[in-house]
CSV table of C-alpha atoms in Angstrom, one decimal:
chain,number,residue,atom,x,y,z
A,8,UNK,CA,24.1,11.9,-44.6
A,9,UNK,CA,26.1,12.6,-41.4
A,10,UNK,CA,22.9,12.8,-39.4
A,11,UNK,CA,21.9,9.3,-40.5
A,12,UNK,CA,25.3,7.9,-39.4
A,13,UNK,CA,24.9,9.6,-36.0
A,14,UNK,CA,21.4,8.2,-35.6
A,15,UNK,CA,22.6,4.7,-36.5
A,16,UNK,CA,25.6,5.0,-34.1
A,17,UNK,CA,23.3,6.1,-31.3
A,18,UNK,CA,20.9,3.3,-32.0
A,19,UNK,CA,23.7,0.8,-32.0
A,20,UNK,CA,25.0,2.1,-28.6
A,21,UNK,CA,21.4,1.8,-27.2
A,22,UNK,CA,21.1,-1.7,-28.5
A,23,UNK,CA,24.4,-2.7,-27.0
A,24,UNK,CA,23.4,-1.2,-23.6
A,25,UNK,CA,20.2,-3.1,-23.6
A,26,UNK,CA,22.1,-6.3,-24.5
A,27,UNK,CA,24.5,-5.8,-21.6
A,28,UNK,CA,21.7,-5.2,-19.2
A,29,UNK,CA,19.9,-8.3,-20.3
A,30,UNK,CA,23.0,-10.4,-19.9
A,31,UNK,CA,23.1,-9.6,-16.2
A,32,UNK,CA,19.5,-10.7,-15.5
A,33,UNK,CA,18.0,-14.1,-14.9
A,34,UNK,CA,14.6,-15.5,-15.6
A,35,UNK,CA,13.8,-18.3,-13.1
A,36,UNK,CA,10.5,-19.1,-14.8
A,37,UNK,CA,8.6,-21.8,-13.0
A,38,UNK,CA,11.6,-22.5,-10.8
A,39,UNK,CA,10.7,-19.4,-8.9
A,40,UNK,CA,7.7,-21.2,-7.4
A,41,UNK,CA,9.9,-24.2,-6.3
A,42,UNK,CA,12.4,-21.7,-4.8
A,43,UNK,CA,9.6,-19.9,-2.9
A,44,UNK,CA,8.2,-23.2,-1.6
A,45,UNK,CA,11.7,-24.3,-0.5
A,46,UNK,CA,12.3,-21.0,1.3
A,47,UNK,CA,8.9,-21.4,3.1
A,48,UNK,CA,10.1,-24.9,4.1
A,49,UNK,CA,13.3,-23.5,5.6
A,50,UNK,CA,11.2,-20.9,7.5
A,51,UNK,CA,8.8,-23.6,8.7
A,52,UNK,CA,11.6,-25.9,9.8
A,53,UNK,CA,12.8,-23.2,12.3
A,54,UNK,CA,9.8,-23.8,14.5
A,55,UNK,CA,10.2,-27.6,14.4
A,56,UNK,CA,12.7,-29.6,16.6
A,57,UNK,CA,16.2,-29.8,15.2
A,58,UNK,CA,18.5,-31.3,17.9
A,59,UNK,CA,16.7,-33.1,20.7
A,60,UNK,CA,13.9,-30.8,22.0
A,61,UNK,CA,15.6,-27.6,20.7
A,62,UNK,CA,13.8,-25.9,17.8
A,63,UNK,CA,15.5,-24.4,14.9
A,64,UNK,CA,15.1,-20.9,16.4
A,65,UNK,CA,16.8,-22.1,19.6
A,66,UNK,CA,19.6,-23.6,17.6
A,67,UNK,CA,19.9,-20.4,15.6
A,68,UNK,CA,20.2,-18.3,18.7
A,69,UNK,CA,23.0,-20.4,20.2
A,70,UNK,CA,21.5,-23.3,22.3
A,71,UNK,CA,23.1,-26.1,20.3
A,72,UNK,CA,26.3,-27.7,19.0
A,73,UNK,CA,28.4,-25.6,16.7
A,74,UNK,CA,27.7,-27.3,13.4
A,75,UNK,CA,23.9,-27.2,13.5
A,76,UNK,CA,24.1,-23.5,14.5
A,77,UNK,CA,26.4,-22.8,11.5
A,78,UNK,CA,24.0,-24.6,9.2
A,79,UNK,CA,21.0,-22.6,10.6
A,80,UNK,CA,22.7,-19.3,9.9
A,81,UNK,CA,23.7,-20.4,6.4
A,82,UNK,CA,20.2,-21.7,5.7
A,83,UNK,CA,18.7,-18.5,6.9
A,84,UNK,CA,21.1,-16.1,5.1
A,85,UNK,CA,21.7,-18.2,1.9
A,86,UNK,CA,18.5,-20.1,1.7
A,87,UNK,CA,16.0,-17.4,2.7
A,88,UNK,CA,17.5,-13.9,2.5
A,89,UNK,CA,19.7,-14.3,-0.5
A,90,UNK,CA,17.1,-16.3,-2.4
A,91,UNK,CA,14.5,-13.6,-1.8
A,92,UNK,CA,16.9,-10.9,-2.8
A,93,UNK,CA,17.9,-12.8,-6.0
A,94,UNK,CA,14.2,-13.4,-6.9
A,95,UNK,CA,13.4,-9.8,-6.4
A,96,UNK,CA,16.4,-8.3,-8.3
A,97,UNK,CA,16.9,-11.2,-10.8
A,98,UNK,CA,20.6,-10.7,-11.1
A,99,UNK,CA,22.9,-13.4,-12.4
A,100,UNK,CA,25.6,-12.7,-9.9
A,101,UNK,CA,23.1,-13.2,-7.0
A,102,UNK,CA,22.0,-16.5,-8.5
A,103,UNK,CA,25.7,-17.7,-8.2
A,104,UNK,CA,25.9,-16.4,-4.6
A,105,UNK,CA,22.8,-18.3,-3.7
A,106,UNK,CA,24.1,-21.4,-5.4
A,107,UNK,CA,27.4,-21.2,-3.5
A,108,UNK,CA,25.8,-20.4,-0.2
A,109,UNK,CA,23.3,-23.3,-0.6
A,110,UNK,CA,26.2,-25.6,-1.5
A,111,UNK,CA,28.0,-24.6,1.7
A,112,UNK,CA,24.7,-25.0,3.6
A,113,UNK,CA,24.0,-28.5,2.2
A,114,UNK,CA,27.4,-29.7,3.2
A,115,UNK,CA,27.0,-28.2,6.7
A,116,UNK,CA,23.4,-29.6,6.9
A,117,UNK,CA,24.4,-33.2,6.1
A,118,UNK,CA,27.3,-32.9,8.6
A,119,UNK,CA,24.9,-31.5,11.1
A,120,UNK,CA,22.6,-34.6,10.7
A,121,UNK,CA,25.6,-36.8,11.0
A,122,UNK,CA,27.0,-35.1,14.2
A,123,UNK,CA,23.6,-35.3,15.9
A,124,UNK,CA,23.7,-39.1,15.5
A,125,UNK,CA,27.2,-39.7,16.7
A,126,UNK,CA,28.7,-39.4,20.2
A,127,UNK,CA,32.0,-40.3,21.8
A,128,UNK,CA,30.3,-42.9,24.1
A,129,UNK,CA,28.5,-46.1,23.4
A,130,UNK,CA,25.1,-44.4,23.5
A,131,UNK,CA,23.6,-43.0,20.3
A,132,UNK,CA,23.2,-39.2,20.0
A,133,UNK,CA,19.8,-37.5,20.1
A,134,UNK,CA,19.4,-37.8,16.4
A,135,UNK,CA,18.2,-35.1,14.0
A,136,UNK,CA,14.8,-33.7,14.5
A,137,UNK,CA,12.2,-33.3,11.7
A,138,UNK,CA,13.0,-29.6,11.3
A,139,UNK,CA,16.7,-30.3,10.7
A,140,UNK,CA,15.9,-32.9,8.1
A,141,UNK,CA,13.3,-30.6,6.4
A,142,UNK,CA,15.8,-27.7,6.4
A,143,UNK,CA,18.6,-29.8,4.8
A,144,UNK,CA,16.2,-31.2,2.1
A,145,UNK,CA,15.0,-27.6,1.4
A,146,UNK,CA,18.5,-26.3,1.1
A,147,UNK,CA,19.5,-29.1,-1.3
A,148,UNK,CA,16.4,-28.3,-3.4
A,149,UNK,CA,17.5,-24.6,-3.4
A,150,UNK,CA,21.0,-25.6,-4.4
A,151,UNK,CA,19.8,-27.5,-7.4
A,152,UNK,CA,17.5,-24.8,-8.6
A,153,UNK,CA,20.0,-21.9,-8.1
A,154,UNK,CA,22.8,-23.9,-9.7
A,155,UNK,CA,20.5,-24.7,-12.7
A,156,UNK,CA,19.6,-21.0,-13.0
A,157,UNK,CA,23.2,-19.8,-12.6
A,158,UNK,CA,24.5,-22.3,-15.1
A,159,UNK,CA,22.0,-21.4,-17.7
A,160,UNK,CA,24.1,-18.4,-18.8
A,161,UNK,CA,27.2,-20.5,-19.4
């Protein structure tokens, strides 16, 4: 009789442990493909022009105004590295980190587009390049996907 109770208690502990482990994991489903394509778009945007003739890699390495450089780092770290890590590990906390980094990146990206169009003189700025616009759109797509995945547990 006592052995049955010990077996049931052990089984209950094991079930609880599996439940806690499952609660920490995410399943992006078909959204993983959209995230992968958006990450690829961010990487592709780095070889396209961002500010004037400067490519995204040149902006990333410091040959640009401050705000596009901040956006390039946030897009690379939050949009590419953190997304890849979150898809590989499938942790709920990483989905939130990705969502928050992509939110910061989308704000910085929209402000980067705005600052490339404005100047203090009467002449217009160089305007955003195709790569900058592509990167901002990709980061906004990543934001929506990661936010949807992170909010699915609430």
